Amino acid sequence: MSGSPARGAAFRGGPLGPRKSWTELLAGRVKKQKYNPERERKLKDSALQLLRYHQNMNDLLLEVEDPQCKKLCLSKLIDCDSASAYSDRSSSFIGSAFRDQALRLGVPVGLLSARVFACSVQQVCMEPSHPVLLSSEQRKKLSSLLEIAQHLLAHNMFSRLTFCQELWKAQNSLLLEAVWCLHMHSVVSLQELLQSHPDTQTMTMWLFRNLCILCEQIDASSPSSDTTNTMLSGFVELLVSRGFQESWNRRPMEPEKMPQVATDVLQRMLTFALDTLDADPQVTSAYQAVRGWCSVYSGHVCCGMIAVDSLKRFFSHTLTQILIYKPVLKVADAIQMQKEWSFAKTCHLLTTLYCRVFVTLGPEESVGRLQEVLEMEEVNWKHVLSCLSTLVVCFPEAQQLVKDWVASLMTRAFESCHLDSMVTAFLIVRQATLEGPFVFPSYADWFKQQSSVWGRS
């Protein structure tokens, strides 16, 4: 019988003798068969397939390594649980070990090293003390791995593409800071990692969720505060540069996936911020995340890292999206609720966001964008009018620009009998006058002044 005790004992290594290793079993078969090139090719293909899928890499290496040569065991050479894993072994020695094992497996050394390192990075990220940040001990272990990976890269013994693909297989346990460290140490860039993901939508959501958590840490007082700010700035630089770069200025071989991913993530972050602020925010983790994200619009985060043209396109797009966010309010609602949308009554974080956008665009371009959006899109009147209040209060040079805009609207209304222009003009004036006579003439004074102009015309 197949389940007899004697047979089971032989299989486990009992009275009938010790269990033979996989290497010994294969060696015995090779002696009994003639050399067959086609069979050798199929065997190598099978080994490659085995490496690419879901086996335990450490177990596989233990099977093919000589138990007597403990010093050459790759799983020990890159032992993430050993703080001294790298200190007493040179990179060249580790490279030699990879070559030997790749030769024994019959696979490219770059593929083998990429697989082993992907497993090692995953081990570093296991049981994190923070959703996106590494602990000091994890940073130390990862730093040792990165030094070895840099050596392998320099000697053409490391496949970036395979490494990226293997990392994404365990993306739910992959920490954002680990990804950032890979980028900073030039092992694989952020762009390489993002472009290598097989599912764009899944990767977009992964990055969005991680950025939200990262943004919660921006104002936190901790030893990692410099790291969080640097990471956020780096991700924003990549997303804005790729998402709002002129199409003619893109690299010839750059796929279209990256610009789309970049704009999608940035749009999700802005929508998340506006949803949170629209829900009468309290001091919650979501509100903290929005505060952190709003900091990316400040000059010290964006300016100097991103091309001016790309930065302006990003800010102009942001202003447009704010103005057309959930356009559910009608003009009648705006007239009734206008007093609640003054500068003093608007959420401080929203007025801060407006101001940072205006600083980059300048008052003239900001007023022009307001005018264009009102003419072309359905708008959120709360955002349009609170945005206008912020503009005339915080940027005195915008006051005359708004007056000129209103004058052009009234001229158009009278010359072309365009009712929408007249309604828009009156809403703008009413909103500006809410901010007081030092900002804009009172509604009565403005109306008298305009009446005399209309009478002469």
Short mmCIF file of C-alpha atoms in Angstrom, two decimals:
data_model
loop_
_atom_site.label_atom_id
_atom_site.label_comp_id
_atom_site.label_asym_id
_atom_site.label_seq_id
_atom_site.Cartn_x
_atom_site.Cartn_y
_atom_site.Cartn_z
CA MET A 1 0.00 0.00 0.00
CA SER A 2 1.11 3.56 -0.77
CA GLY A 3 0.55 4.64 2.79
CA SER A 4 2.58 1.86 4.47
CA PRO A 5 4.78 2.85 7.43
CA ALA A 6 7.92 1.53 5.81
CA ARG A 7 7.47 3.61 2.73
CA GLY A 8 6.65 6.71 4.78
CA ALA A 9 9.78 6.20 6.87
CA ALA A 10 11.94 5.93 3.77
CA PHE A 11 10.52 9.12 2.40
CA ARG A 12 11.19 11.01 5.60
CA GLY A 13 14.60 9.50 6.20
CA GLY A 14 14.09 6.56 8.64
CA PRO A 15 15.36 2.97 8.86
CA LEU A 16 15.70 2.64 5.10
CA GLY A 17 18.15 5.51 4.80
CA PRO A 18 18.28 9.33 4.83
CA ARG A 19 16.25 11.36 2.37
CA LYS A 20 18.24 12.38 -0.71
CA SER A 21 18.40 16.05 -1.67
CA TRP A 22 16.91 17.39 -4.88
CA THR A 23 20.46 17.91 -6.26
CA GLU A 24 21.39 14.24 -5.63
CA LEU A 25 18.19 12.98 -7.22
CA LEU A 26 18.76 15.10 -10.32
CA ALA A 27 22.42 14.05 -10.52
CA GLY A 28 21.38 10.40 -10.54
CA ARG A 29 19.00 10.93 -13.44
CA VAL A 30 21.63 12.80 -15.46
CA LYS A 31 24.04 9.84 -15.26
CA LYS A 32 21.43 7.47 -16.71
CA GLN A 33 20.53 9.65 -19.73
CA LYS A 34 22.44 10.73 -22.79
CA TYR A 35 23.06 14.40 -23.40
CA ASN A 36 20.05 15.96 -25.09
CA PRO A 37 20.30 19.70 -26.03
CA GLU A 38 16.52 20.02 -26.41
CA ARG A 39 15.94 18.52 -22.98
CA GLU A 40 18.55 20.87 -21.48
CA ARG A 41 16.77 23.86 -23.02
CA LYS A 42 13.41 22.72 -21.62
CA LEU A 43 14.99 22.21 -18.19
CA LYS A 44 16.37 25.77 -18.21
CA ASP A 45 12.98 27.10 -19.28
CA SER A 46 11.38 25.23 -16.39
CA ALA A 47 13.92 26.69 -13.97
CA LEU A 48 13.14 30.19 -15.23
CA GLN A 49 9.42 29.56 -14.81
CA LEU A 50 10.02 28.31 -11.27
CA LEU A 51 11.95 31.47 -10.41
CA ARG A 52 9.28 33.74 -11.83
CA TYR A 53 6.35 32.39 -9.85
CA HIS A 54 5.39 31.96 -6.23
CA GLN A 55 7.95 29.64 -4.71
CA ASN A 56 9.85 30.39 -1.52
CA MET A 57 13.23 31.68 -2.73
CA ASN A 58 15.08 30.77 0.45
CA ASP A 59 13.81 27.19 0.32
CA LEU A 60 14.80 26.91 -3.34
CA LEU A 61 18.35 28.12 -2.63
CA LEU A 62 18.72 25.72 0.29
CA GLU A 63 17.75 22.84 -2.04
CA VAL A 64 20.43 23.62 -4.62
CA GLU A 65 23.25 24.65 -2.26
CA ASP A 66 25.77 22.27 -0.85
CA PRO A 67 24.98 21.88 2.88
CA GLN A 68 28.72 21.67 3.55
CA CYS A 69 29.33 25.16 2.08
CA LYS A 70 27.43 27.27 4.56
CA LYS A 71 29.52 30.34 3.78
CA LEU A 72 28.20 30.43 0.20
CA CYS A 73 24.52 30.24 1.16
CA LEU A 74 22.88 33.29 -0.49
CA SER A 75 20.03 33.30 1.99
CA LYS A 76 22.67 33.85 4.70
CA LEU A 77 24.70 36.38 2.75
CA ILE A 78 21.64 38.63 2.54
CA ASP A 79 20.14 37.84 5.91
CA CYS A 80 17.78 40.68 6.80
CA ASP A 81 17.62 39.55 10.42
CA SER A 82 21.35 39.99 10.91
CA ALA A 83 22.55 43.51 11.66
CA SER A 84 26.05 42.49 10.55
CA ALA A 85 24.90 40.82 7.34
CA TYR A 86 26.97 43.10 5.15
CA SER A 87 29.77 44.33 7.39
CA ASP A 88 32.03 41.26 7.14
CA ARG A 89 31.44 40.28 3.51
CA SER A 90 32.53 42.17 0.43
CA SER A 91 30.21 42.94 -2.47
CA SER A 92 32.51 41.10 -4.86
CA PHE A 93 32.25 37.95 -2.77
CA ILE A 94 28.46 38.15 -2.85
CA GLY A 95 28.57 38.75 -6.61
CA SER A 96 30.67 35.62 -7.05
CA ALA A 97 28.18 33.64 -5.01
CA PHE A 98 25.35 34.83 -7.24
CA ARG A 99 27.29 33.83 -10.36
CA ASP A 100 27.95 30.36 -8.96
CA GLN A 101 24.32 29.78 -8.02
CA ALA A 102 23.02 31.15 -11.33
CA LEU A 103 25.37 28.75 -13.15
CA ARG A 104 24.16 25.81 -11.10
CA LEU A 105 20.52 26.76 -11.72
CA GLY A 106 21.10 27.51 -15.39
CA VAL A 107 19.46 30.94 -15.17
CA PRO A 108 20.68 34.51 -15.83
CA VAL A 109 22.47 35.94 -12.82
CA GLY A 110 20.53 39.21 -13.13
CA LEU A 111 17.22 37.40 -12.79
CA LEU A 112 18.39 35.38 -9.80
CA SER A 113 19.80 38.39 -7.92
CA ALA A 114 16.66 40.44 -8.63
CA ARG A 115 14.44 37.69 -7.26
CA VAL A 116 16.55 37.25 -4.13
CA PHE A 117 16.69 40.99 -3.46
CA ALA A 118 12.95 41.41 -3.99
CA CYS A 119 12.36 38.74 -1.34
CA SER A 120 14.86 40.45 0.97
CA VAL A 121 13.19 43.86 0.60
CA GLN A 122 9.83 42.24 1.34
CA GLN A 123 11.31 40.73 4.50
CA VAL A 124 12.57 44.15 5.60
CA CYS A 125 9.05 45.56 5.19
CA MET A 126 7.36 42.77 7.16
CA GLU A 127 5.64 43.69 10.43
CA PRO A 128 6.04 47.46 9.98
CA SER A 129 5.78 49.81 12.92
CA HIS A 130 4.21 52.44 10.61
CA PRO A 131 1.95 52.16 7.52
CA VAL A 132 4.39 53.95 5.19
CA LEU A 133 7.63 54.63 7.12
CA LEU A 134 10.50 52.33 8.07
CA SER A 135 11.78 51.97 11.60
CA SER A 136 15.42 52.84 12.31
CA GLU A 137 16.29 49.14 12.37
CA GLN A 138 14.51 48.55 9.05
CA ARG A 139 16.40 51.48 7.49
CA LYS A 140 19.71 49.98 8.62
CA LYS A 141 18.90 46.59 7.09
CA LEU A 142 17.64 48.12 3.86
CA SER A 143 20.75 50.30 3.59
CA SER A 144 22.95 47.16 3.64
CA LEU A 145 20.85 45.58 0.89
CA LEU A 146 21.04 48.69 -1.25
CA GLU A 147 24.84 48.80 -1.09
CA ILE A 148 25.01 45.25 -2.44
CA ALA A 149 22.42 45.97 -5.12
CA GLN A 150 24.42 49.00 -6.30
CA HIS A 151 27.50 46.79 -6.72
CA LEU A 152 25.53 44.21 -8.70
CA LEU A 153 24.09 46.93 -10.92
CA ALA A 154 27.54 48.33 -11.61
CA HIS A 155 28.67 44.87 -12.79
CA ASN A 156 25.54 44.18 -14.90
CA MET A 157 24.35 41.44 -12.53
CA PHE A 158 20.93 42.80 -11.60
CA SER A 159 17.68 42.95 -13.62
CA ARG A 160 15.75 46.11 -12.73
CA LEU A 161 12.61 45.01 -14.58
CA THR A 162 12.46 41.63 -12.84
CA PHE A 163 13.10 43.29 -9.49
CA CYS A 164 10.21 45.73 -10.01
CA GLN A 165 7.83 42.99 -11.13
CA GLU A 166 8.66 40.86 -8.09
CA LEU A 167 8.22 43.76 -5.68
CA TRP A 168 4.72 44.50 -6.96
CA LYS A 169 3.66 40.91 -6.23
CA ALA A 170 3.78 41.84 -2.54
CA GLN A 171 2.64 45.44 -2.86
CA ASN A 172 0.27 45.26 0.12
CA SER A 173 3.26 44.77 2.42
CA LEU A 174 5.57 47.14 0.54
CA LEU A 175 6.32 50.32 2.48
CA LEU A 176 6.39 53.64 0.65
CA GLU A 177 9.67 54.66 2.28
CA ALA A 178 11.31 51.47 0.99
CA VAL A 179 10.25 52.45 -2.53
CA TRP A 180 11.66 55.94 -1.93
CA CYS A 181 15.00 54.50 -0.72
CA LEU A 182 15.27 52.37 -3.85
CA HIS A 183 14.84 55.57 -5.87
CA MET A 184 17.27 57.67 -3.82
CA HIS A 185 20.01 55.01 -4.03
CA SER A 186 19.51 54.65 -7.81
CA VAL A 187 18.59 50.98 -7.64
CA VAL A 188 15.31 51.58 -9.46
CA SER A 189 13.69 54.98 -10.02
CA LEU A 190 10.15 55.86 -9.00
CA GLN A 191 9.22 56.09 -12.65
CA GLU A 192 10.61 52.60 -13.39
CA LEU A 193 8.66 51.15 -10.49
CA LEU A 194 5.38 52.85 -11.39
CA GLN A 195 5.64 52.00 -15.07
CA SER A 196 6.42 48.33 -14.38
CA HIS A 197 3.17 47.63 -12.49
CA PRO A 198 0.95 45.29 -14.52
CA ASP A 199 -2.32 46.94 -13.40
CA THR A 200 -2.39 50.72 -13.73
CA GLN A 201 -5.59 51.19 -11.72
CA THR A 202 -4.37 49.07 -8.81
CA MET A 203 -1.03 50.86 -8.71
CA THR A 204 -2.75 54.28 -8.85
CA MET A 205 -4.93 53.42 -5.87
CA TRP A 206 -1.92 52.04 -3.97
CA LEU A 207 0.03 55.27 -4.47
CA PHE A 208 -2.99 57.45 -3.63
CA ARG A 209 -3.63 55.62 -0.33
CA ASN A 210 0.04 55.76 0.65
CA LEU A 211 0.32 59.47 -0.16
CA CYS A 212 -2.73 60.18 2.03
CA ILE A 213 -1.08 58.38 4.96
CA LEU A 214 2.23 60.12 4.28
CA CYS A 215 0.50 63.53 4.28
CA GLU A 216 -0.85 62.85 7.78
CA GLN A 217 2.76 62.86 9.02
CA ILE A 218 3.82 66.20 7.52
CA ASP A 219 3.02 68.30 10.59
CA ALA A 220 3.91 65.57 13.10
CA SER A 221 6.90 66.22 15.33
CA SER A 222 9.02 63.10 14.99
CA PRO A 223 12.55 62.03 14.03
CA SER A 224 11.16 61.11 10.59
CA SER A 225 9.73 64.57 9.80
CA ASP A 226 12.57 65.45 7.41
CA THR A 227 12.12 62.12 5.65
CA THR A 228 8.37 62.60 5.19
CA ASN A 229 8.79 66.10 3.75
CA THR A 230 11.54 64.96 1.39
CA MET A 231 9.49 61.97 0.26
CA LEU A 232 6.37 64.04 -0.41
CA SER A 233 8.35 66.64 -2.34
CA GLY A 234 9.97 63.91 -4.42
CA PHE A 235 6.69 62.22 -5.32
CA VAL A 236 5.06 65.55 -6.18
CA GLU A 237 8.00 66.48 -8.38
CA LEU A 238 7.66 63.22 -10.33
CA LEU A 239 3.87 63.42 -10.66
CA VAL A 240 3.73 67.08 -11.72
CA SER A 241 6.70 66.79 -14.09
CA ARG A 242 5.25 63.74 -15.83
CA GLY A 243 1.60 64.75 -15.65
CA PHE A 244 1.92 68.34 -16.87
CA GLN A 245 4.89 68.17 -19.19
CA GLU A 246 4.40 69.42 -22.74
CA SER A 247 3.76 66.46 -25.04
CA TRP A 248 6.50 67.58 -27.45
CA ASN A 249 8.99 67.64 -24.57
CA ARG A 250 8.46 64.01 -23.50
CA ARG A 251 11.15 61.44 -24.05
CA PRO A 252 10.75 59.72 -27.44
CA MET A 253 10.33 56.25 -25.97
CA GLU A 254 8.34 57.26 -22.88
CA PRO A 255 5.03 55.35 -22.76
CA GLU A 256 1.77 57.20 -22.30
CA LYS A 257 0.95 55.28 -19.11
CA MET A 258 3.03 57.46 -16.79
CA PRO A 259 1.45 60.87 -17.62
CA GLN A 260 -2.01 59.37 -17.18
CA VAL A 261 -1.10 57.77 -13.85
CA ALA A 262 0.43 61.05 -12.63
CA THR A 263 -2.63 63.17 -13.46
CA ASP A 264 -4.96 60.53 -12.01
CA VAL A 265 -3.13 60.43 -8.66
CA LEU A 266 -2.97 64.24 -8.44
CA GLN A 267 -6.67 64.50 -9.27
CA ARG A 268 -7.56 61.94 -6.61
CA MET A 269 -5.53 63.82 -4.01
CA LEU A 270 -7.24 67.13 -4.85
CA THR A 271 -10.71 65.55 -4.85
CA PHE A 272 -9.96 63.92 -1.49
CA ALA A 273 -8.93 67.33 -0.12
CA LEU A 274 -12.05 69.09 -1.43
CA ASP A 275 -14.35 66.31 -0.19
CA THR A 276 -12.82 66.55 3.27
CA LEU A 277 -13.09 70.35 3.42
CA ASP A 278 -16.65 70.22 2.09
CA ALA A 279 -17.72 67.95 4.94
CA ASP A 280 -17.35 70.57 7.70
CA PRO A 281 -13.95 69.21 8.74
CA GLN A 282 -12.90 68.60 12.28
CA VAL A 283 -9.46 67.64 13.60
CA THR A 284 -9.38 64.17 12.08
CA SER A 285 -6.74 62.07 10.32
CA ALA A 286 -8.35 63.02 6.99
CA TYR A 287 -8.11 66.72 7.85
CA GLN A 288 -4.47 66.26 8.86
CA ALA A 289 -3.81 64.57 5.53
CA VAL A 290 -5.41 67.50 3.69
CA ARG A 291 -3.21 69.94 5.59
CA GLY A 292 -0.19 67.94 4.55
CA TRP A 293 -1.29 67.81 0.91
CA CYS A 294 -1.99 71.56 0.79
CA SER A 295 1.64 72.09 1.78
CA VAL A 296 2.74 70.79 -1.64
CA TYR A 297 1.36 73.97 -3.22
CA SER A 298 3.77 76.14 -1.24
CA GLY A 299 6.85 77.55 -2.90
CA HIS A 300 9.43 75.68 -0.82
CA VAL A 301 8.00 72.32 -1.96
CA CYS A 302 7.38 72.92 -5.66
CA CYS A 303 9.49 75.82 -6.82
CA GLY A 304 13.00 75.06 -8.01
CA MET A 305 12.35 71.35 -8.59
CA ILE A 306 9.77 71.51 -11.37
CA ALA A 307 9.94 73.38 -14.67
CA VAL A 308 8.03 76.68 -14.46
CA ASP A 309 5.74 75.84 -17.39
CA SER A 310 4.80 72.45 -15.93
CA LEU A 311 4.21 74.02 -12.52
CA LYS A 312 1.92 76.72 -13.94
CA ARG A 313 -0.08 74.16 -15.92
CA PHE A 314 -0.52 72.14 -12.73
CA PHE A 315 -1.69 75.15 -10.70
CA SER A 316 -3.99 76.36 -13.46
CA HIS A 317 -5.51 72.87 -13.68
CA THR A 318 -5.88 72.81 -9.89
CA LEU A 319 -7.74 76.14 -9.85
CA THR A 320 -10.08 74.95 -12.61
CA GLN A 321 -10.86 71.73 -10.74
CA ILE A 322 -11.61 73.67 -7.55
CA LEU A 323 -14.02 75.97 -9.39
CA ILE A 324 -15.95 73.15 -11.11
CA TYR A 325 -15.98 70.78 -8.11
CA LYS A 326 -19.54 69.43 -7.61
CA PRO A 327 -21.44 72.23 -9.43
CA VAL A 328 -24.76 71.60 -7.66
CA LEU A 329 -25.64 75.14 -6.53
CA LYS A 330 -27.74 77.38 -8.76
CA VAL A 331 -27.50 81.16 -9.08
CA ALA A 332 -30.51 81.54 -6.79
CA ASP A 333 -28.65 79.53 -4.10
CA ALA A 334 -25.59 81.72 -4.56
CA ILE A 335 -27.60 84.94 -4.06
CA GLN A 336 -29.18 83.54 -0.91
CA MET A 337 -25.98 82.14 0.65
CA GLN A 338 -23.41 84.66 -0.52
CA LYS A 339 -22.82 86.21 2.89
CA GLU A 340 -21.63 82.84 4.23
CA TRP A 341 -18.89 82.67 1.60
CA SER A 342 -16.92 85.78 2.54
CA PHE A 343 -13.19 85.59 3.17
CA ALA A 344 -13.62 85.63 6.95
CA LYS A 345 -16.17 82.79 6.93
CA THR A 346 -14.40 80.50 4.46
CA CYS A 347 -12.43 77.52 5.79
CA HIS A 348 -8.89 78.72 6.52
CA LEU A 349 -7.33 75.75 4.75
CA LEU A 350 -9.31 76.49 1.59
CA THR A 351 -8.29 80.16 1.56
CA THR A 352 -4.67 79.05 2.10
CA LEU A 353 -4.98 76.77 -0.93
CA TYR A 354 -6.41 79.64 -3.01
CA CYS A 355 -3.57 81.96 -1.98
CA ARG A 356 -0.85 79.46 -2.84
CA VAL A 357 -2.36 78.95 -6.29
CA PHE A 358 -2.66 82.72 -6.84
CA VAL A 359 0.97 83.30 -5.82
CA THR A 360 2.19 80.94 -8.52
CA LEU A 361 -0.23 82.05 -11.24
CA GLY A 362 -0.25 85.75 -10.41
CA PRO A 363 -3.40 87.92 -10.05
CA GLU A 364 -3.81 88.59 -13.78
CA GLU A 365 -3.70 84.94 -14.82
CA SER A 366 -5.90 83.97 -11.86
CA VAL A 367 -8.63 86.45 -12.83
CA GLY A 368 -8.32 85.30 -16.44
CA ARG A 369 -8.77 81.68 -15.36
CA LEU A 370 -11.84 82.64 -13.28
CA GLN A 371 -13.33 84.43 -16.27
CA GLU A 372 -12.65 81.56 -18.66
CA VAL A 373 -14.10 78.89 -16.35
CA LEU A 374 -17.27 80.91 -15.72
CA GLU A 375 -17.82 81.27 -19.46
CA MET A 376 -17.12 77.64 -20.37
CA GLU A 377 -18.09 75.40 -17.43
CA GLU A 378 -20.78 74.65 -14.85
CA VAL A 379 -19.29 75.92 -11.62
CA ASN A 380 -19.45 75.50 -7.87
CA TRP A 381 -20.63 78.99 -6.89
CA LYS A 382 -19.42 78.59 -3.30
CA HIS A 383 -15.88 78.02 -4.54
CA VAL A 384 -16.06 80.68 -7.24
CA LEU A 385 -17.22 83.41 -4.88
CA SER A 386 -15.04 82.46 -1.90
CA CYS A 387 -12.12 82.28 -4.34
CA LEU A 388 -12.97 85.80 -5.56
CA SER A 389 -13.13 87.12 -1.99
CA THR A 390 -9.69 85.67 -1.23
CA LEU A 391 -8.28 87.18 -4.40
CA VAL A 392 -9.44 90.76 -3.73
CA VAL A 393 -8.58 90.64 0.00
CA CYS A 394 -5.10 89.09 -0.25
CA PHE A 395 -3.98 90.62 -3.56
CA PRO A 396 -4.85 94.37 -3.77
CA GLU A 397 -3.63 94.50 -7.38
CA ALA A 398 -6.47 92.12 -8.26
CA GLN A 399 -9.13 94.66 -7.26
CA GLN A 400 -8.77 96.73 -10.41
CA LEU A 401 -8.62 93.58 -12.53
CA VAL A 402 -11.98 92.50 -11.07
CA LYS A 403 -13.49 95.95 -11.74
CA ASP A 404 -12.34 95.77 -15.35
CA TRP A 405 -13.78 92.29 -15.65
CA VAL A 406 -17.15 93.43 -14.29
CA ALA A 407 -17.15 96.41 -16.68
CA SER A 408 -16.59 94.10 -19.66
CA LEU A 409 -19.42 91.84 -18.47
CA MET A 410 -21.83 94.79 -18.20
CA THR A 411 -20.82 96.07 -21.64
CA ARG A 412 -21.48 92.67 -23.11
CA ALA A 413 -24.80 92.41 -21.28
CA PHE A 414 -26.09 95.74 -22.67
CA GLU A 415 -24.67 95.40 -26.17
CA SER A 416 -25.72 91.80 -26.75
CA CYS A 417 -28.66 91.51 -24.32
CA HIS A 418 -26.69 88.73 -22.62
CA LEU A 419 -28.50 88.06 -19.34
CA ASP A 420 -25.91 85.58 -18.00
CA SER A 421 -23.20 88.25 -18.20
CA MET A 422 -25.31 90.68 -16.17
CA VAL A 423 -26.12 88.06 -13.51
CA THR A 424 -22.44 87.10 -13.24
CA ALA A 425 -21.41 90.75 -12.94
CA PHE A 426 -23.86 91.43 -10.13
CA LEU A 427 -22.80 88.30 -8.24
CA ILE A 428 -19.13 89.29 -8.49
CA VAL A 429 -19.80 92.84 -7.30
CA ARG A 430 -21.99 91.68 -4.41
CA GLN A 431 -19.26 89.27 -3.30
CA ALA A 432 -16.49 91.86 -3.52
CA THR A 433 -18.47 94.43 -1.57
CA LEU A 434 -18.88 91.95 1.30
CA GLU A 435 -15.19 92.47 2.06
CA GLY A 436 -15.66 96.15 2.97
CA PRO A 437 -14.97 99.57 1.41
CA PHE A 438 -11.20 99.25 1.80
CA VAL A 439 -11.31 96.33 -0.62
CA PHE A 440 -14.16 97.29 -2.94
CA PRO A 441 -16.68 100.16 -3.10
CA SER A 442 -20.01 99.53 -1.38
CA TYR A 443 -22.72 98.02 -3.52
CA ALA A 444 -24.75 101.26 -3.45
CA ASP A 445 -21.75 103.40 -4.49
CA TRP A 446 -20.84 100.99 -7.27
CA PHE A 447 -24.42 100.93 -8.57
CA LYS A 448 -24.64 104.76 -8.60
CA GLN A 449 -21.32 104.97 -10.42
CA GLN A 450 -22.42 102.43 -13.00
CA SER A 451 -25.83 104.08 -13.43
CA SER A 452 -24.15 107.32 -14.47
CA VAL A 453 -21.98 105.39 -16.94
CA TRP A 454 -24.99 103.58 -18.36
CA GLY A 455 -26.88 106.88 -18.63
CA ARG A 456 -24.09 108.49 -20.68
CA SER A 457 -23.84 105.47 -22.97
#
